[in-house]
PDB file of C-alpha atoms in Angstrom:
ATOM      1  CA  MET A   1       0.000   0.000   0.000  1.00  0.00           C
ATOM      2  CA  ASN A   2       1.356   3.399  -0.988  1.00  0.00           C
ATOM      3  CA  ILE A   3       0.645   6.109   1.599  1.00  0.00           C
ATOM      4  CA  TYR A   4       0.799   9.895   1.107  1.00  0.00           C
ATOM      5  CA  ILE A   5       1.805  12.073   4.057  1.00  0.00           C
ATOM      6  CA  SER A   6       1.440  15.867   3.900  1.00  0.00           C
ATOM      7  CA  ASN A   7       2.062  18.817   6.220  1.00  0.00           C
ATOM      8  CA  LEU A   8       5.357  17.337   7.394  1.00  0.00           C
ATOM      9  CA  SER A   9       7.823  19.485   9.288  1.00  0.00           C
ATOM     10  CA  TYR A  10      10.674  20.564   7.015  1.00  0.00           C
ATOM     11  CA  ASP A  11      13.045  18.836   9.465  1.00  0.00           C
ATOM     12  CA  VAL A  12      11.587  15.344   8.866  1.00  0.00           C
ATOM     13  CA  ASN A  13      13.768  13.088   6.702  1.00  0.00           C
ATOM     14  CA  ASP A  14      13.378   9.642   5.096  1.00  0.00           C
ATOM     15  CA  SER A  15      14.571   7.710   8.151  1.00  0.00           C
ATOM     16  CA  ASP A  16      12.238   9.673  10.469  1.00  0.00           C
ATOM     17  CA  LEU A  17       9.297   8.770   8.245  1.00  0.00           C
ATOM     18  CA  ARG A  18      10.361   5.105   8.096  1.00  0.00           C
ATOM     19  CA  GLU A  19      10.709   4.972  11.875  1.00  0.00           C
ATOM     20  CA  LEU A  20       7.259   6.510  12.396  1.00  0.00           C
ATOM     21  CA  PHE A  21       5.536   3.954  10.154  1.00  0.00           C
ATOM     22  CA  GLU A  22       7.559   0.906  11.267  1.00  0.00           C
ATOM     23  CA  GLU A  23       5.497   0.969  14.472  1.00  0.00           C
ATOM     24  CA  TYR A  24       2.622  -0.341  12.320  1.00  0.00           C
ATOM     25  CA  GLY A  25       4.428  -2.942  10.211  1.00  0.00           C
ATOM     26  CA  GLU A  26       7.032  -3.551   7.534  1.00  0.00           C
ATOM     27  CA  VAL A  27       7.971  -0.462   5.539  1.00  0.00           C
ATOM     28  CA  SER A  28       9.205  -1.192   2.002  1.00  0.00           C
ATOM     29  CA  SER A  29      10.241   2.418   1.373  1.00  0.00           C
ATOM     30  CA  ALA A  30       9.922   5.879   2.890  1.00  0.00           C
ATOM     31  CA  LYS A  31      10.672   9.050   0.942  1.00  0.00           C
ATOM     32  CA  VAL A  32      10.381  12.725   1.863  1.00  0.00           C
ATOM     33  CA  ILE A  33      10.093  14.747  -1.353  1.00  0.00           C
ATOM     34  CA  MET A  34      12.801  17.381  -1.697  1.00  0.00           C
ATOM     35  CA  ASP A  35      12.890  20.569  -3.756  1.00  0.00           C
ATOM     36  CA  ARG A  36      15.388  20.053  -6.585  1.00  0.00           C
ATOM     37  CA  GLU A  37      16.642  23.625  -6.482  1.00  0.00           C
ATOM     38  CA  THR A  38      16.939  24.268  -2.747  1.00  0.00           C
ATOM     39  CA  GLY A  39      17.459  20.725  -1.450  1.00  0.00           C
ATOM     40  CA  ARG A  40      14.852  21.425   1.261  1.00  0.00           C
ATOM     41  CA  SER A  41      11.894  19.231   2.085  1.00  0.00           C
ATOM     42  CA  ARG A  42       8.689  20.141   0.278  1.00  0.00           C
ATOM     43  CA  GLY A  43       6.676  19.100   3.348  1.00  0.00           C
ATOM     44  CA  PHE A  44       5.257  15.837   2.031  1.00  0.00           C
ATOM     45  CA  GLY A  45       6.339  12.274   1.401  1.00  0.00           C
ATOM     46  CA  PHE A  46       5.357   8.714   0.614  1.00  0.00           C
ATOM     47  CA  VAL A  47       5.610   5.454   2.517  1.00  0.00           C
ATOM     48  CA  GLU A  48       5.159   2.047   0.919  1.00  0.00           C
ATOM     49  CA  MET A  49       3.965  -0.687   3.279  1.00  0.00           C
ATOM     50  CA  SER A  50       3.926  -4.318   2.176  1.00  0.00           C
ATOM     51  CA  ASP A  51       0.750  -5.242   4.086  1.00  0.00           C
ATOM     52  CA  ASP A  52      -2.479  -3.337   3.301  1.00  0.00           C
ATOM     53  CA  THR A  53      -4.017  -4.073   6.716  1.00  0.00           C
ATOM     54  CA  GLN A  54      -0.994  -2.622   8.501  1.00  0.00           C
ATOM     55  CA  GLY A  55      -0.984   0.326   6.102  1.00  0.00           C
ATOM     56  CA  GLN A  56      -4.637   1.072   6.810  1.00  0.00           C
ATOM     57  CA  LYS A  57      -4.012   0.881  10.566  1.00  0.00           C
ATOM     58  CA  ALA A  58      -1.152   3.387  10.176  1.00  0.00           C
ATOM     59  CA  ILE A  59      -3.432   5.718   8.183  1.00  0.00           C
ATOM     60  CA  ASP A  60      -6.240   5.421  10.740  1.00  0.00           C
ATOM     61  CA  GLU A  61      -3.967   6.163  13.689  1.00  0.00           C
ATOM     62  CA  LEU A  62      -1.613   8.752  12.188  1.00  0.00           C
ATOM     63  CA  ASN A  63      -4.008  10.895  10.143  1.00  0.00           C
ATOM     64  CA  GLN A  64      -4.478  14.227  11.960  1.00  0.00           C
ATOM     65  CA  ALA A  65      -1.875  13.222  14.579  1.00  0.00           C
ATOM     66  CA  GLU A  66       0.793  15.661  15.717  1.00  0.00           C
ATOM     67  CA  TYR A  67       4.287  14.755  14.558  1.00  0.00           C
ATOM     68  CA  ASP A  68       7.360  16.926  15.049  1.00  0.00           C
ATOM     69  CA  GLY A  69       5.206  19.919  15.980  1.00  0.00           C
ATOM     70  CA  LYS A  70       2.758  19.709  13.044  1.00  0.00           C
ATOM     71  CA  VAL A  71      -0.578  17.971  12.499  1.00  0.00           C
ATOM     72  CA  ILE A  72       0.068  15.588   9.608  1.00  0.00           C
ATOM     73  CA  ASN A  73      -2.364  14.330   6.976  1.00  0.00           C
ATOM     74  CA  VAL A  74      -2.052  10.645   6.111  1.00  0.00           C
ATOM     75  CA  ASN A  75      -4.022   9.042   3.265  1.00  0.00           C
ATOM     76  CA  VAL A  76      -3.827   6.335   0.639  1.00  0.00           C
ATOM     77  CA  ALA A  77      -1.726   7.757  -2.194  1.00  0.00           C
ATOM     78  CA  LYS A  78      -3.573   8.371  -5.443  1.00  0.00           C
ATOM     79  CA  PRO A  79      -1.936   6.928  -8.549  1.00  0.00           C
ATOM     80  CA  ARG A  80       0.027   9.464 -10.576  1.00  0.00           C
ATOM     81  CA  THR A  81      -1.753  10.743 -13.622  1.00  0.00           C
ATOM     82  CA  ASP A  82       0.104  11.587 -16.787  1.00  0.00           C
ATOM     83  CA  ARG A  83       0.978  15.252 -16.774  1.00  0.00           C
ATOM     84  CA  PRO A  84       1.655  17.293 -19.887  1.00  0.00           C
ATOM     85  CA  ALA A  85       5.293  17.637 -20.855  1.00  0.00           C
ATOM     86  CA  GLY A  86       6.970  20.835 -19.808  1.00  0.00           C
ATOM     87  CA  GLY A  87       5.750  20.612 -16.254  1.00  0.00           C
ATOM     88  CA  ARG A  88       5.902  23.911 -14.437  1.00  0.00           C
ATOM     89  CA  GLY A  89       4.889  27.377 -15.365  1.00  0.00           C
ATOM     90  CA  GLY A  90       2.021  29.104 -17.019  1.00  0.00           C
ATOM     91  CA  PHE A  91       3.941  30.346 -19.994  1.00  0.00           C
ATOM     92  CA  ASN A  92       2.237  31.255 -23.255  1.00  0.00           C
ATOM     93  CA  ARG A  93       2.271  28.174 -25.459  1.00  0.00           C
ATOM     94  CA  ASN A  94       1.071  30.028 -28.558  1.00  0.00           C
ATOM     95  CA  GLY A  95       4.658  30.920 -29.391  1.00  0.00           C
ATOM     96  CA  GLY A  96       5.616  33.530 -31.977  1.00  0.00           C
ATOM     97  CA  GLY A  97       4.992  37.238 -31.933  1.00  0.00           C
ATOM     98  CA  ARG A  98       1.721  37.368 -33.845  1.00  0.00           C
ATOM     99  CA  ASP A  99      -1.725  36.594 -32.563  1.00  0.00           C
ATOM    100  CA  ARG A 100      -2.626  33.204 -34.004  1.00  0.00           C
ATOM    101  CA  ARG A 101      -6.331  33.972 -33.936  1.00  0.00           C
ATOM    102  CA  SER A 102      -5.951  36.739 -36.498  1.00  0.00           C
ATOM    103  CA  ASN A 103      -5.289  34.216 -39.295  1.00  0.00           C
ATOM    104  CA  GLY A 104      -2.272  36.133 -40.466  1.00  0.00           C
ATOM    105  CA  GLY A 105      -1.970  39.868 -40.786  1.00  0.00           C
ATOM    106  CA  GLY A 106      -5.573  40.912 -40.332  1.00  0.00           C
ATOM    107  CA  ARG A 107      -6.903  39.267 -43.500  1.00  0.00           C
ATOM    108  CA  SER A 108     -10.259  37.615 -43.220  1.00  0.00           C
ATOM    109  CA  PHE A 109     -10.489  33.906 -43.759  1.00  0.00           C
ATOM    110  CA  GLU A 110     -13.167  32.385 -45.967  1.00  0.00           C
ATOM    111  CA  LYS A 111     -13.571  28.762 -46.819  1.00  0.00           C
ATOM    112  CA  ARG A 112     -13.421  28.134 -50.548  1.00  0.00           C
ATOM    113  CA  PHE A 113     -15.291  25.223 -52.058  1.00  0.00           C
TER     114      PHE A 113
END
């Protein structure tokens, strides 16, 4: 079972997360997501537990619990959806300097049959 944990303290690391969840069963992996540019925690992470029953017990007991000074949110992780290439930013994807809706230089467009 893949578990999503949010609102983590920026001081929490992978081993802290593993240790927290090992109280509920075998942890296959524990990962705090880091910002690529700053190297700081982004305040959320994922834990993979091999047994779904143990994973659900961890979710039930840790969701809305205080950990390292913050109330954490613990839920079943949603599968990743495909995201468009390019990722970040709200840049203009129309490209070029002209307005594409003008159909080129202000001329009107008529269908010819």
